[in-house]
CSV table of C-alpha atoms and ligand atoms in Angstrom, one decimal:
chain,number,residue,atom,x,y,z
P,1,MET,CA,0.1,-0.1,0.0
P,2,GLU,CA,1.4,3.6,-0.8
P,3,LEU,CA,2.3,5.8,1.8
P,4,SER,CA,0.3,8.5,0.5
P,5,TYR,CA,-2.7,6.6,0.0
P,6,ILE,CA,-2.6,5.3,3.7
P,7,ILE,CA,-1.9,8.7,5.1
P,8,ASN,CA,-4.2,10.8,3.0
P,9,GLU,CA,-7.1,8.3,2.4
P,10,LEU,CA,-7.2,4.8,4.0
P,11,GLY,CA,-9.8,4.4,6.5
P,12,GLU,CA,-11.8,7.5,5.5
P,13,GLU,CA,-15.1,7.4,3.9
P,14,ARG,CA,-15.7,11.1,3.1
P,15,GLU,CA,-18.9,10.3,1.2
P,16,HIS,CA,-20.6,9.4,4.5
P,17,TYR,CA,-19.9,12.9,5.9
P,18,PHE,CA,-20.4,15.6,3.2
P,19,ASN,CA,-17.3,14.9,1.4
P,20,ALA,CA,-15.6,16.7,4.2
P,21,VAL,CA,-11.7,16.4,3.8
P,22,ALA,CA,-11.0,16.3,7.5
P,23,PRO,CA,-13.1,13.3,9.2
P,24,PRO,CA,-15.3,14.2,11.9
P,25,VAL,CA,-14.9,13.6,15.5
P,26,ILE,CA,-17.5,11.3,16.5
P,27,GLN,CA,-17.7,12.6,20.1
P,28,SER,CA,-20.1,9.9,21.3
P,29,SER,CA,-19.6,7.3,23.9
P,30,ASN,CA,-22.7,5.5,22.9
P,31,PHE,CA,-24.1,4.0,19.6
P,32,ALA,CA,-28.0,3.1,19.5
P,33,LEU,CA,-29.5,-0.2,18.3
P,34,ARG,CA,-32.6,-0.5,16.4
P,35,THR,CA,-33.6,-4.3,17.3
P,36,VAL,CA,-32.8,-6.7,19.9
P,37,ALA,CA,-31.6,-8.9,17.1
P,38,GLU,CA,-28.9,-6.3,16.1
P,39,PHE,CA,-27.8,-5.6,19.8
P,40,ARG,CA,-27.3,-9.6,20.1
P,41,ARG,CA,-25.5,-9.6,16.8
P,42,LYS,CA,-23.2,-6.8,17.5
P,43,MET,CA,-22.5,-7.9,21.0
P,44,GLN,CA,-21.2,-11.2,19.7
P,45,ARG,CA,-18.9,-9.5,17.3
P,46,GLU,CA,-17.9,-6.6,19.7
P,47,THR,CA,-14.0,-6.5,18.4
P,48,GLU,CA,-15.6,-5.2,15.1
P,49,GLU,CA,-18.8,-3.4,15.9
P,50,TYR,CA,-19.6,0.2,17.2
P,51,LEU,CA,-21.4,-0.3,20.3
P,52,TYR,CA,-19.7,2.0,23.4
P,53,SER,CA,-16.5,4.1,22.8
P,54,ARG,CA,-14.6,2.2,25.4
P,55,GLY,CA,-14.3,-0.6,22.6
P,56,ASN,CA,-14.7,1.1,18.8
P,57,ASN,CA,-15.3,4.6,17.8
P,58,PRO,CA,-15.4,5.4,14.2
P,59,THR,CA,-12.7,8.2,14.3
P,60,VAL,CA,-10.4,5.9,16.5
P,61,THR,CA,-10.8,3.3,13.7
P,62,ILE,CA,-9.6,5.9,11.1
P,63,LEU,CA,-6.2,5.9,13.1
P,64,GLU,CA,-6.1,2.4,13.9
P,65,LYS,CA,-6.4,1.5,10.2
P,66,LYS,CA,-3.6,4.2,9.2
P,67,MET,CA,-1.3,3.0,11.9
P,68,ALA,CA,-1.8,-0.7,11.0
P,69,ALA,CA,-1.1,-0.1,7.4
P,70,LEU,CA,2.0,2.0,7.9
P,71,GLU,CA,3.4,-1.1,10.1
P,72,GLY,CA,2.1,-3.6,7.5
P,73,ALA,CA,-0.1,-5.0,10.2
P,74,GLU,CA,-3.4,-6.5,9.9
P,75,HIS,CA,-5.1,-4.6,12.7
P,76,ALA,CA,-4.2,-2.0,15.2
P,77,LEU,CA,-5.8,-0.8,18.8
P,78,ALA,CA,-5.3,2.8,20.0
P,79,PHE,CA,-4.6,3.5,23.6
P,80,SER,CA,-4.8,7.1,25.8
P,81,SER,CA,-0.8,6.7,25.9
P,82,GLY,CA,2.2,5.0,25.0
P,83,ILE,CA,2.8,3.2,28.2
P,84,ALA,CA,-0.9,2.0,28.3
P,85,ALA,CA,-0.5,0.2,24.9
P,86,ILE,CA,3.1,-1.3,26.2
P,87,ALA,CA,1.6,-2.5,29.4
P,88,ALA,CA,-1.4,-3.9,27.7
P,89,ALA,CA,0.4,-5.7,25.0
P,90,VAL,CA,3.1,-7.1,27.4
P,91,LEU,CA,0.1,-7.9,30.0
P,92,SER,CA,-1.7,-10.0,27.3
P,93,GLN,CA,1.3,-12.1,26.8
P,94,VAL,CA,1.8,-13.4,30.6
P,95,ASN,CA,0.6,-15.1,33.3
P,96,ALA,CA,1.7,-15.7,36.8
P,97,GLY,CA,4.8,-18.0,36.8
P,98,ASP,CA,6.0,-16.8,33.5
P,99,HIS,CA,9.4,-15.4,32.5
P,100,VAL,CA,10.4,-12.4,30.4
P,101,VAL,CA,13.6,-11.3,28.7
P,102,SER,CA,13.6,-7.5,28.2
P,103,VAL,CA,16.1,-5.2,26.7
P,104,ARG,CA,18.3,-3.5,29.7
P,105,HIS,CA,17.4,0.4,29.7
P,106,PRO,CA,14.1,0.4,27.9
P,107,TYR,CA,12.1,3.8,28.1
P,108,HIS,CA,11.7,4.5,32.1
P,109,TRP,CA,8.0,3.3,32.7
P,110,ALA,CA,8.5,0.3,30.6
P,111,ASP,CA,11.7,-0.4,32.6
P,112,SER,CA,9.5,0.0,35.9
P,113,LEU,CA,6.8,-2.3,34.3
P,114,MET,CA,9.4,-5.1,33.9
P,115,ARG,CA,11.4,-4.7,37.0
P,116,LYS,CA,8.6,-3.6,39.8
P,117,PHE,CA,5.2,-4.0,38.3
P,118,LEU,CA,5.4,-7.7,36.9
P,119,PRO,CA,7.1,-9.2,39.9
P,120,ARG,CA,4.1,-8.2,41.8
P,121,PHE,CA,2.0,-10.5,40.0
P,122,GLY,CA,4.4,-13.5,39.8
P,123,VAL,CA,6.2,-12.8,36.5
P,124,GLU,CA,9.9,-12.9,36.3
P,125,VAL,CA,12.1,-10.7,34.2
P,126,SER,CA,15.5,-10.8,33.2
P,127,MET,CA,17.1,-7.7,31.7
P,128,VAL,CA,19.7,-8.1,29.0
P,129,ASP,CA,22.2,-6.4,27.1
P,130,GLY,CA,20.3,-6.1,23.8
P,131,THR,CA,23.4,-5.4,21.6
P,132,ASP,CA,24.4,-9.3,21.7
P,133,ILE,CA,21.8,-11.7,21.0
P,134,ALA,CA,23.8,-14.4,23.0
P,135,SER,CA,22.5,-12.9,26.1
P,136,TYR,CA,18.9,-13.0,24.8
P,137,ARG,CA,19.3,-16.5,24.1
P,138,GLU,CA,21.4,-17.4,27.7
P,139,ALA,CA,18.2,-15.6,29.5
P,140,ILE,CA,15.6,-17.7,27.8
P,141,LYS,CA,14.1,-20.3,30.6
P,142,PRO,CA,11.4,-23.1,29.9
P,143,ASN,CA,8.9,-20.7,31.3
P,144,THR,CA,10.2,-17.7,29.1
P,145,LYS,CA,6.9,-16.3,27.1
P,146,LEU,CA,8.2,-13.0,25.8
P,147,LEU,CA,11.1,-11.2,24.4
P,148,TYR,CA,10.7,-7.3,24.9
P,149,LEU,CA,12.6,-5.0,22.4
P,150,GLU,CA,13.2,-1.5,22.3
P,151,SER,CA,15.7,-0.5,19.3
P,152,PRO,CA,16.9,2.1,19.1
P,153,ASN,CA,16.7,2.1,22.7
P,154,SER,CA,16.2,5.2,25.4
P,155,PHE,CA,19.2,7.5,26.0
P,156,THR,CA,21.9,5.4,24.7
P,157,PHE,CA,20.4,4.2,21.1
P,158,GLU,CA,21.8,0.7,21.2
P,159,LEU,CA,20.2,-1.4,18.6
P,160,GLN,CA,18.9,-5.1,18.7
P,161,ASP,CA,19.1,-7.5,15.8
P,162,LEU,CA,15.5,-7.6,15.2
P,163,GLY,CA,15.6,-10.3,12.9
P,164,ALA,CA,17.8,-12.6,15.0
P,165,VAL,CA,15.7,-12.0,18.2
P,166,ALA,CA,12.6,-13.2,16.3
P,167,VAL,CA,14.2,-16.2,14.9
P,168,LEU,CA,15.5,-17.1,18.5
P,169,ALA,CA,11.8,-16.4,19.8
P,170,LYS,CA,10.3,-18.6,17.3
P,171,GLU,CA,12.7,-21.5,18.3
P,172,HIS,CA,11.7,-21.1,21.9
P,173,ASN,CA,7.8,-20.5,21.1
P,174,CYS,CA,8.0,-17.0,22.7
P,175,THR,CA,6.3,-13.6,21.5
P,176,THR,CA,8.3,-10.5,20.7
P,177,ILE,CA,7.2,-7.0,21.3
P,178,ILE,CA,8.9,-4.0,20.2
P,179,ASP,CA,8.7,-0.4,21.0
P,180,ASN,CA,9.2,1.2,17.6
P,181,SER,CA,8.6,4.9,18.8
P,182,PHE,CA,12.2,6.1,18.3
P,183,ALA,CA,12.2,5.0,14.6
P,184,SER,CA,8.9,5.8,13.9
P,185,PRO,CA,6.5,3.6,11.6
P,186,LEU,CA,8.6,5.1,8.4
P,187,HIS,CA,12.2,4.2,9.5
P,188,GLN,CA,11.5,0.6,10.5
P,189,HIS,CA,9.3,-2.3,10.1
P,190,PRO,CA,9.6,-4.6,12.7
P,191,LEU,CA,6.7,-7.2,11.6
P,192,LYS,CA,8.7,-7.5,8.4
P,193,LEU,CA,11.3,-9.1,10.3
P,194,GLY,CA,9.4,-11.4,12.2
P,195,ILE,CA,8.7,-9.6,15.3
P,196,ASP,CA,4.8,-10.3,16.3
P,197,LEU,CA,3.7,-7.0,18.0
P,198,VAL,CA,4.9,-3.3,17.6
P,199,VAL,CA,3.9,-0.6,19.9
P,200,HIS,CA,4.3,3.3,19.4
P,201,SER,CA,4.1,6.2,21.6
P,202,CYS,CA,1.9,8.3,19.5
P,203,THR,CA,2.6,11.2,21.5
P,204,LYS,CA,5.7,11.7,19.7
P,205,TYR,CA,6.2,11.5,16.1
P,206,ILE,CA,2.9,10.7,15.3
P,207,GLY,CA,1.0,13.5,17.1
P,208,GLY,CA,4.2,15.8,15.9
P,209,HIS,CA,3.2,19.2,18.1
P,210,SER,CA,3.6,18.1,21.6
P,211,ASP,CA,-0.2,18.6,22.0
P,212,VAL,CA,-1.6,15.2,22.4
P,213,MET,CA,-1.0,11.9,24.1
P,214,GLY,CA,-1.8,8.2,22.9
P,215,GLY,CA,-0.3,5.0,22.1
P,216,VAL,CA,-0.9,2.2,19.6
P,217,VAL,CA,-0.5,-1.6,19.5
P,218,CYS,CA,0.0,-3.3,16.0
P,219,GLY,CA,-0.1,-7.1,15.1
P,220,ALA,CA,-2.0,-9.9,13.6
P,221,ARG,CA,-6.0,-9.6,13.8
P,222,GLU,CA,-6.1,-12.6,16.4
P,223,MET,CA,-3.6,-11.1,18.8
P,224,ILE,CA,-4.9,-7.5,18.7
P,225,ASN,CA,-8.7,-8.9,19.1
P,226,LYS,CA,-7.3,-10.9,22.3
P,227,ILE,CA,-6.2,-7.7,23.8
P,228,PHE,CA,-9.3,-5.9,22.8
P,229,MET,CA,-11.4,-8.3,24.7
P,230,ARG,CA,-8.8,-8.7,27.7
P,231,GLU,CA,-6.3,-5.6,28.4
P,232,TYR,CA,-8.2,-3.0,26.4
P,233,MET,CA,-11.9,-3.4,27.5
P,234,THR,CA,-10.7,-4.2,31.2
P,235,LEU,CA,-8.2,-1.6,31.9
P,236,GLY,CA,-9.7,0.9,29.6
P,237,ALA,CA,-7.1,3.0,28.9
P,238,VAL,CA,-8.7,4.1,25.4
P,239,LEU,CA,-7.9,7.0,23.2
P,240,SER,CA,-10.6,9.9,22.8
P,241,PRO,CA,-12.3,10.6,19.6
P,242,HIS,CA,-10.6,14.2,19.9
P,243,ASP,CA,-7.2,12.7,20.3
P,244,ALA,CA,-7.4,10.1,17.6
P,245,TRP,CA,-8.5,13.1,15.4
P,246,LEU,CA,-5.5,15.0,16.4
P,247,PHE,CA,-3.2,12.1,15.3
P,248,ILE,CA,-4.9,11.5,12.1
P,249,ARG,CA,-3.9,15.4,11.4
P,250,GLY,CA,-0.4,14.6,12.7
P,251,LEU,CA,0.0,11.8,10.3
P,252,ARG,CA,-0.8,14.1,7.3
P,253,THR,CA,2.7,15.5,7.6
P,254,LEU,CA,4.7,13.0,9.1
P,255,PRO,CA,6.9,12.1,5.9
P,256,VAL,CA,7.9,15.7,5.6
P,257,ARG,CA,8.5,16.1,9.6
P,258,MET,CA,10.5,12.9,9.5
P,259,GLU,CA,12.6,13.8,6.5
P,260,ARG,CA,13.5,17.2,8.4
P,261,VAL,CA,14.3,15.9,11.7
P,262,ALA,CA,16.5,13.4,10.0
P,263,ALA,CA,18.4,15.8,7.7
P,264,SER,CA,18.7,18.4,10.7
P,265,ALA,CA,19.8,15.7,13.1
P,266,ARG,CA,22.8,14.8,10.8
P,267,GLN,CA,23.5,18.4,10.7
P,268,VAL,CA,23.9,19.2,14.2
P,269,ILE,CA,25.8,15.9,14.6
P,270,ALA,CA,28.3,16.9,12.1
P,271,TYR,CA,28.8,19.9,14.3
P,272,LEU,CA,28.7,18.4,17.7
P,273,GLU,CA,31.2,15.4,16.5
P,274,GLN,CA,33.9,17.5,15.7
P,275,HIS,CA,33.7,20.1,18.7
P,276,PRO,CA,36.6,19.8,21.2
P,277,LYS,CA,33.9,19.8,24.4
P,278,VAL,CA,32.1,16.8,23.1
P,279,GLU,CA,33.8,13.6,24.0
P,280,ARG,CA,31.3,11.3,22.0
P,281,VAL,CA,28.1,11.3,20.0
P,282,LEU,CA,25.7,8.1,20.7
P,283,PHE,CA,24.1,7.9,17.3
P,284,PRO,CA,23.8,4.4,15.4
P,285,PHE,CA,23.8,6.3,11.9
P,286,LEU,CA,27.6,7.3,12.4
P,287,ALA,CA,30.3,5.5,10.3
P,288,SER,CA,32.2,4.9,13.7
P,289,HIS,CA,29.4,3.4,15.9
P,290,PRO,CA,29.9,-0.3,16.1
P,291,GLN,CA,26.3,-1.1,15.0
P,292,HIS,CA,26.2,1.1,11.9
P,293,ASP,CA,26.1,-1.8,9.7
P,294,LEU,CA,23.1,-3.0,11.6
P,295,ALA,CA,21.3,0.3,11.6
P,296,LEU,CA,21.6,0.7,7.8
P,297,GLN,CA,20.5,-3.0,7.6
P,298,GLN,CA,17.3,-2.6,9.5
P,299,MET,CA,16.3,0.9,9.4
P,300,SER,CA,15.7,3.2,6.3
P,301,ASN,CA,17.2,6.5,7.9
P,302,ASN,CA,17.7,8.2,11.4
P,303,SER,CA,15.1,10.2,13.4
P,304,GLY,CA,15.8,13.4,15.3
P,305,GLN,CA,17.2,11.8,18.8
P,306,PHE,CA,20.7,10.9,19.9
P,307,SER,CA,22.9,11.6,22.9
P,308,ILE,CA,26.4,13.3,23.8
P,309,LEU,CA,28.6,12.7,26.3
P,310,LEU,CA,30.2,16.2,27.5
P,311,LYS,CA,33.8,16.6,28.4
P,312,ALA,CA,32.6,17.9,31.6
P,313,LYS,CA,34.5,17.3,34.6
P,314,SER,CA,31.7,18.0,37.0
P,315,LEU,CA,27.7,17.9,37.3
P,316,GLU,CA,27.9,21.9,37.6
P,317,GLU,CA,29.6,22.1,34.3
P,318,VAL,CA,27.0,19.7,32.4
P,319,GLU,CA,24.2,22.1,34.1
P,320,ARG,CA,26.2,25.0,33.3
P,321,PHE,CA,25.7,24.0,29.2
P,322,CYS,CA,22.3,22.8,29.7
P,323,ASP,CA,21.1,26.0,31.5
P,324,SER,CA,22.9,28.2,28.9
P,325,LEU,CA,21.0,26.6,25.9
P,326,GLN,CA,18.3,29.4,24.7
P,327,HIS,CA,16.6,27.6,21.9
P,328,PHE,CA,16.5,23.7,22.9
P,329,LEU,CA,13.7,23.7,25.4
P,330,MET,CA,14.7,21.5,28.3
P,331,ALA,CA,11.9,18.7,28.8
P,332,ALA,CA,10.8,15.1,28.7
P,333,SER,CA,9.5,13.5,25.6
P,334,TRP,CA,10.5,14.3,21.9
P,335,GLY,CA,9.0,14.0,18.3
P,336,GLY,CA,7.3,17.2,18.4
P,337,HIS,CA,8.2,20.5,16.4
P,338,GLU,CA,10.3,21.8,19.0
P,339,SER,CA,14.1,20.9,19.6
P,340,LEU,CA,14.9,19.4,23.1
P,341,ILE,CA,17.5,18.1,25.4
P,342,PHE,CA,17.2,15.8,28.4
P,343,PRO,CA,20.3,15.6,30.7
P,344,VAL,CA,20.7,12.7,32.8
P,345,ALA,CA,22.3,15.1,35.2
P,346,ALA,CA,18.6,16.0,35.9
P,347,THR,CA,18.3,12.5,37.4
P,348,TYR,CA,21.3,13.1,39.6
P,349,ALA,CA,19.8,13.9,43.2
P,350,SER,CA,23.2,14.6,44.4
P,351,GLU,CA,27.1,14.4,43.4
P,352,GLU,CA,27.1,10.8,45.3
P,353,HIS,CA,23.6,9.6,43.6
P,354,ILE,CA,24.6,6.5,41.4
P,355,SER,CA,22.7,6.2,38.1
P,356,THR,CA,23.2,3.8,35.7
P,357,LEU,CA,24.0,6.4,32.9
P,358,PRO,CA,26.8,8.7,33.3
P,359,PHE,CA,26.4,12.5,34.7
P,360,ASN,CA,27.7,14.0,31.5
P,361,LEU,CA,25.0,12.4,28.9
P,362,VAL,CA,22.7,14.8,27.6
P,363,ARG,CA,19.9,13.5,25.2
P,364,PHE,CA,19.0,15.7,22.4
P,365,TYR,CA,15.8,15.7,20.0
P,366,VAL,CA,16.3,17.9,16.9
P,367,GLY,CA,12.9,19.2,15.7
P,368,LEU,CA,11.6,21.4,13.1
P,369,GLU,CA,13.7,24.6,13.6
P,370,ASP,CA,16.6,25.8,11.1
P,371,PRO,CA,19.5,23.5,11.7
P,372,ASP,CA,22.0,26.8,11.7
P,373,TYR,CA,19.6,28.5,14.5
P,374,LEU,CA,20.3,25.4,16.6
P,375,ILE,CA,23.9,24.9,16.3
P,376,LYS,CA,24.3,28.8,16.9
P,377,ASP,CA,22.6,27.9,20.1
P,378,LEU,CA,25.1,24.9,21.0
P,379,GLU,CA,27.8,27.0,19.9
P,380,GLN,CA,27.1,29.8,22.7
P,381,ALA,CA,26.3,27.1,25.4
P,382,LEU,CA,29.4,25.0,24.9
P,383,SER,CA,31.5,28.1,24.9
P,384,LYS,CA,30.4,28.4,28.7
P,385,ILE,CA,32.3,25.2,30.0
I,1,LIG,C1,10.5,5.1,23.6
I,1,LIG,C2,9.1,5.4,24.4
I,1,LIG,N1,8.1,4.6,24.5
I,1,LIG,C3,7.1,5.0,25.2
I,1,LIG,C4,7.2,6.0,25.9
I,1,LIG,C5,5.6,6.5,26.8
I,1,LIG,O1,4.9,6.9,25.9
I,1,LIG,P1,3.7,8.0,26.4
I,1,LIG,O2,4.3,8.9,27.2
I,1,LIG,O3,2.9,8.4,25.2
I,1,LIG,O4,3.0,7.1,27.7
I,1,LIG,C6,8.0,7.1,25.9
I,1,LIG,C7,7.9,8.4,26.4
I,1,LIG,O5,8.5,9.3,26.6
I,1,LIG,C8,9.2,6.9,25.0
I,1,LIG,O6,10.4,7.7,25.0
């Protein structure tokens, strides 16, 4: 299916709403039935029908159809946040007594789900170095049901070999789930490489304007329908019709935004890489990166995120650099129009605080501004250390 068709037409039945180019927001919790027979029939096919919006809603369906097609999936289910989508997908695959193998250092609340939440319900989790397929293999036990991936992963942008993990999972009868938010559905297609379920924080690139939160799970119809009838309906973290509408609007410009952030990030990185106050740039698309070949093999382009290790001797020096930036905003999240930094230093409560990430690591997201404007800002902030 062509990208332009998915983004501009798929799922939209304009003849049903006056040929309006933008779809309607069907802001209704409820859908009326005309007969008992119709009510009965629809209740028996709840995964397909419009009965109640904590189930299906026509505006949300348009988004789900587009997201499924972008990922090459049979079906998709939209949630009220990325972490709600991740939690529902993970919970759908495990029972008490099961074991999960997860990449080390996934996004913070996925990490919390693995290390703090699942063990409360009798699910054991091993966190492994995702750069080495052997570490996934060695961690698998007879009761392992799920291999969890996030590639590139948060803050350090290390990759997992998606194809190799998928083969390993099939050998051991395990399901695979990947958080594909960083690559976006345009730059990496995990289902084609054998991964079973793909999740996104739509809050990031899909929305693209830092004004809406949501998530999605994409995969085979049978797996998605199972999530619908269990985690989706019982936990209830559904997306509102208006938020779905904002994501549909965000999707219209996704390819141009991704092209822009990819090119601008490369320009900003080229500047930072040669700067004497930058120790290292963590970005798998650099020729010097140990996983450069894998990046080229499983991703079609970079996104706007990378990290740097500053040549700073103290937390104070890192803080001085970050506080001096005037156009990169300091914030969580990424994927919007605005360029951002997230300094690991902000997670250090004191000089003695031990974090698994170095104090001089600063995560960057390059947004839609002119890259020269951003480079000038970096230049003046780097001159302060
Ligand atoms: C990689 C990644 N996955 C998932 C999430 C969670 O998404 P949300 O904030 O929409 O719940 C985030 C949020 O920052 C993230 O960075």
